[in-house]
Coordinates of C-alpha atoms in Angstrom, one line a residue:
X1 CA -69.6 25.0 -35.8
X2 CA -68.0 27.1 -33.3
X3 CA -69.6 28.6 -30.2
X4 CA -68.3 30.6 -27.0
X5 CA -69.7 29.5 -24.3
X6 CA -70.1 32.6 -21.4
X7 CA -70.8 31.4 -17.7
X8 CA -71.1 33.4 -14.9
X9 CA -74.2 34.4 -11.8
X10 CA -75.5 37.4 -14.0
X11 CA -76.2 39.1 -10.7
X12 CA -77.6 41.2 -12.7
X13 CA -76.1 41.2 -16.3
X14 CA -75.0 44.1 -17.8
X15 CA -73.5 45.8 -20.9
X16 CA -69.9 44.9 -20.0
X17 CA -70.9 41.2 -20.3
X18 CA -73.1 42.0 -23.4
X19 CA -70.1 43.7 -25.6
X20 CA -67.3 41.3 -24.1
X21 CA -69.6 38.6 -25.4
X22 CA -70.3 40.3 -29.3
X23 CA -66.2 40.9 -29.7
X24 CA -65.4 38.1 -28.6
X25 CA -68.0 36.5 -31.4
X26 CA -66.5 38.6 -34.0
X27 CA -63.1 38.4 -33.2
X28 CA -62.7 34.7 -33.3
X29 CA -65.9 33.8 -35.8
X30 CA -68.0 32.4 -33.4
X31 CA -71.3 31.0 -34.8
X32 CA -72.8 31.3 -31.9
X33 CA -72.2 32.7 -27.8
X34 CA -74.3 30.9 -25.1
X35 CA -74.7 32.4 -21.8
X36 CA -74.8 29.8 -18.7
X37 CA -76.1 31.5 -15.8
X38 CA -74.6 29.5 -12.9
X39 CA -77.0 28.1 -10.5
X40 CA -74.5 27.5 -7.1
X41 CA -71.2 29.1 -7.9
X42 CA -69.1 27.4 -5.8
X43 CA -66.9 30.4 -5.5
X44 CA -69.5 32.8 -4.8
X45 CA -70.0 31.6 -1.1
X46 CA -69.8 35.1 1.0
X47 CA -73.3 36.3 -0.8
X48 CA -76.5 35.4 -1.1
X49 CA -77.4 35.0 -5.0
X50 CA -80.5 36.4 -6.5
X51 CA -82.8 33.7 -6.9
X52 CA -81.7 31.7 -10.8
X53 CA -85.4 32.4 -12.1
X54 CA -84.9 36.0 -11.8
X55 CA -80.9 35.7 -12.8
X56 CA -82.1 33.8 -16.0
X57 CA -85.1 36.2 -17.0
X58 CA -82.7 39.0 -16.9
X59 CA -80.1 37.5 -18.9
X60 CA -82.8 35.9 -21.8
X61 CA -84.3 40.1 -21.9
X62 CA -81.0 40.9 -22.4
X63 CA -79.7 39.2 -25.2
X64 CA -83.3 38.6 -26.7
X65 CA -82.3 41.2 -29.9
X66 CA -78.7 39.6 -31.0
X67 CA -79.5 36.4 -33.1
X68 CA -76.4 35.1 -32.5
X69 CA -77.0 34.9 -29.0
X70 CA -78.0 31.9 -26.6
X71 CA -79.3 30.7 -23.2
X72 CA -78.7 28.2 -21.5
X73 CA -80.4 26.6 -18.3
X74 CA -78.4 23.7 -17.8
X75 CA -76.2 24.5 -14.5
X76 CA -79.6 26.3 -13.2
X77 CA -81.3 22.6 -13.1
X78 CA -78.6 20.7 -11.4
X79 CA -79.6 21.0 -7.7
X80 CA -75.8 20.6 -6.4
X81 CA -73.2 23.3 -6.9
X82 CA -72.0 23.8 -10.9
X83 CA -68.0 23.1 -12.2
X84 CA -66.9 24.3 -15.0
X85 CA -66.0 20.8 -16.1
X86 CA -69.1 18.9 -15.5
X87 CA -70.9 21.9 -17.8
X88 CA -68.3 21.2 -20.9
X89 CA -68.4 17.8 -20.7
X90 CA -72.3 17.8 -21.1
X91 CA -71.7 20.5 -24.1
X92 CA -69.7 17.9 -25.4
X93 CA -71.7 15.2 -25.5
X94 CA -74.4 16.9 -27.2
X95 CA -72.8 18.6 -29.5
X96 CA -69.8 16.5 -30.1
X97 CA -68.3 18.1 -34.2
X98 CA -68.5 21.6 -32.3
X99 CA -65.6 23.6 -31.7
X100 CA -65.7 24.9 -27.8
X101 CA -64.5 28.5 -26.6
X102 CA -65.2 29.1 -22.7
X103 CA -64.9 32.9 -22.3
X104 CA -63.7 34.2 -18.7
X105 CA -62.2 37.1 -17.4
X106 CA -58.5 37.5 -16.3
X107 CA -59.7 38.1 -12.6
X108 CA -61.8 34.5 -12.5
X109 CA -58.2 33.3 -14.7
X110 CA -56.3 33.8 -11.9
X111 CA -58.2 31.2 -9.3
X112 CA -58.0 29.2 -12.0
X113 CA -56.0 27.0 -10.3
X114 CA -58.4 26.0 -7.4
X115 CA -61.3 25.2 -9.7
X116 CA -62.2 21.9 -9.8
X117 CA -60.6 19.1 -12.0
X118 CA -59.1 22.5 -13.8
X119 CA -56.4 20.2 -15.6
X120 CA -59.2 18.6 -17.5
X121 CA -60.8 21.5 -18.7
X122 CA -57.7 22.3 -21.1
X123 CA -58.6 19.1 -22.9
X124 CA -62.6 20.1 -23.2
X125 CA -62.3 23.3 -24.9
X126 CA -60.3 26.3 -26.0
X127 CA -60.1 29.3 -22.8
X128 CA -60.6 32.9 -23.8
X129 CA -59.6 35.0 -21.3
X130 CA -60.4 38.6 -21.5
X131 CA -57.9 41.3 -20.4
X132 CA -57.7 45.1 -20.7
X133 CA -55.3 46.7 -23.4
X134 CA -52.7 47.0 -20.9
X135 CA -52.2 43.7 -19.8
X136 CA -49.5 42.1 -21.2
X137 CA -48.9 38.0 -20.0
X138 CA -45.7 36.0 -21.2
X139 CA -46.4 32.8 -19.2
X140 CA -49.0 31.0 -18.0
X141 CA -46.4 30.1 -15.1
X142 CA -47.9 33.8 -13.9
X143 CA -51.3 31.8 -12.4
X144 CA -51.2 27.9 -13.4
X145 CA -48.7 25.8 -11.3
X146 CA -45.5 25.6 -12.5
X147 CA -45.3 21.8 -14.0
X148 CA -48.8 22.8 -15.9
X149 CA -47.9 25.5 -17.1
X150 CA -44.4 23.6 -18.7
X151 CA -46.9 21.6 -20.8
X152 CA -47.7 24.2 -23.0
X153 CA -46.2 26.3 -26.2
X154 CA -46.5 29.7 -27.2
X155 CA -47.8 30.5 -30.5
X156 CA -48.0 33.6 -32.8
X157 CA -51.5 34.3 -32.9
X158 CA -52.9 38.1 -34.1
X159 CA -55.9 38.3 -31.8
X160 CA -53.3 38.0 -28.7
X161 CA -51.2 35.9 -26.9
X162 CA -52.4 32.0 -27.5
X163 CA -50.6 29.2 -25.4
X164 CA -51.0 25.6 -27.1
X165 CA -51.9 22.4 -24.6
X166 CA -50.5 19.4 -26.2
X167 CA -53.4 17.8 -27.5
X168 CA -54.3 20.6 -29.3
X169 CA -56.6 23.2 -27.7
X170 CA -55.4 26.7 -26.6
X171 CA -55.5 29.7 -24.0
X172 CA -56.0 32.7 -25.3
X173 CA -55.4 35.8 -23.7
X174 CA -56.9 38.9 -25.1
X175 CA -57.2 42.3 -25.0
X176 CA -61.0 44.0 -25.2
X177 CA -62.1 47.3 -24.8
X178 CA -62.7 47.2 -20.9
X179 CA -65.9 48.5 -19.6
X180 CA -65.8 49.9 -16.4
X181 CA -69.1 47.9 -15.5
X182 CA -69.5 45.8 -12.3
X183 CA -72.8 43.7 -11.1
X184 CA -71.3 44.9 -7.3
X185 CA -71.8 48.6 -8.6
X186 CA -75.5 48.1 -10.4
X187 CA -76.5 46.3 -6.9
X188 CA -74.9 48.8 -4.8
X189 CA -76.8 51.8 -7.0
X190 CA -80.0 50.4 -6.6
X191 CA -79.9 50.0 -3.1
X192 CA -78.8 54.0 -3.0
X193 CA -81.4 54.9 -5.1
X194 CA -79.6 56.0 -8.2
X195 CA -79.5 55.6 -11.7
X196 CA -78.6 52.4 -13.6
X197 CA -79.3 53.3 -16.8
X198 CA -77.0 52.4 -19.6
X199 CA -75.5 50.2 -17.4
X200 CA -77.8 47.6 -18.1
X201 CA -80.0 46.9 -21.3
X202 CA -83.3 48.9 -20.8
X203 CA -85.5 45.4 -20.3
X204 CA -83.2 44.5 -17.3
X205 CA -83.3 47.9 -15.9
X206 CA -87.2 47.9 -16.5
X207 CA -87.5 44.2 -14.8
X208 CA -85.2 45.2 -11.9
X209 CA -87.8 47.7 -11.4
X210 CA -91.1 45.9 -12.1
X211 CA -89.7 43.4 -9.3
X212 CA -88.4 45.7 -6.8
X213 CA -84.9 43.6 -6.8
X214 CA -81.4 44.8 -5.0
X215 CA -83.2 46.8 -2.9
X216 CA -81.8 45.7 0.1

């Protein structure tokens, strides 16, 4: 079995994460995408966070009508702040014959470096980092330290540049049609009073709404 697993504060979620999310699926025969809402982003330190019950509502409307489609509440129970690591290894162990994709976006790929224990996540999983058309990338030297990024090969792959860590798993850097979507921008339009529709599935729009959230 193969699954992608999609973290991030969903603060709200929107369509941009939804369609990243289904091509990513199809593109690489995924069986199944989870979405991890994170529960104290350690990088996410110069804004408050909507509260993780309201986070993970929105996120479990929002997927509810794609069967091959998941939630996950596991870094929203952990009362400390959530790492990337600690999060695969507990995939791991519970599902231990299943092939691991952790999909990010270039912008979150470049701090990559600062994440922590960051070298370890290359032996927990595959990476599939998301790019628009235009980006082009013919080293990982461009954002991983220099005697990291050495340990690994480039490989022909048609979905997009794929860099090979020796023991096997890969970073894949690919291309997606690139919606011009931002949480900052559905936030910052509620709080001016306008419009969010068909930014954000019509159940999340509809429970912003109900529970008068971003208003301030």
């Amino acid at each position: 079995m193969a699954i992608g697993l999609l973290g991030g504060t969903f603060d709200p979620i929107h369509i941009g994460h939804l369609r990243s999310a289904e091509e990513i699926r199809e593109r690489f025969g995924l069986d199944r995408v989870i979405f991890i809402p994170a529960g104290h982003p350690p990088h996410k330190t110069r804004r408050q966070v909507l509260a993780a019950r309201h986070r993970f509502a929105m996120a479990r409307l929002a997927i509810a009508q794609n069967p091959a489609f998941a939630i996950d509440d596991l870094e929203l129970r952990k009362p400390e702040p959530s790492y990337t690591i600690d999060t695969l290894r507990a995939f791991r162990r519970d599902h231990e014959a299943t092939e691991i994709h952790f999909i990010l976006g270039i912008d979150a790929f470049q701090e990559f470096a600062t994440w922590n224990k960051y070298e370890s996540i290359f032996t927990e999983c595959n990476l599939v980092v998301t790019t628009r058309p235009q980006y082009t990338m013919k080293s990982l030297g461009e954002i991983l330290p220099p005697e990291m990024a050495e340990t690994f090969r480039l490989a022909q792959d048609p979905r997009g540049a794929r860099f090979v860590h020796p023991c096997g798993t890969a970073v894949h850097i690919v291309a997606i049609a690139f919606l011009e979507i931002s949480s900052t921008r559905i936030r910052e339009a509620v709080r001016a009073g306008r419009s969010i529709r068909y930014l954000v599935p019509r159940e999340v729009e509809q429970y912003i709404t109900m529970h008068g959230l971003y208003r301030r």
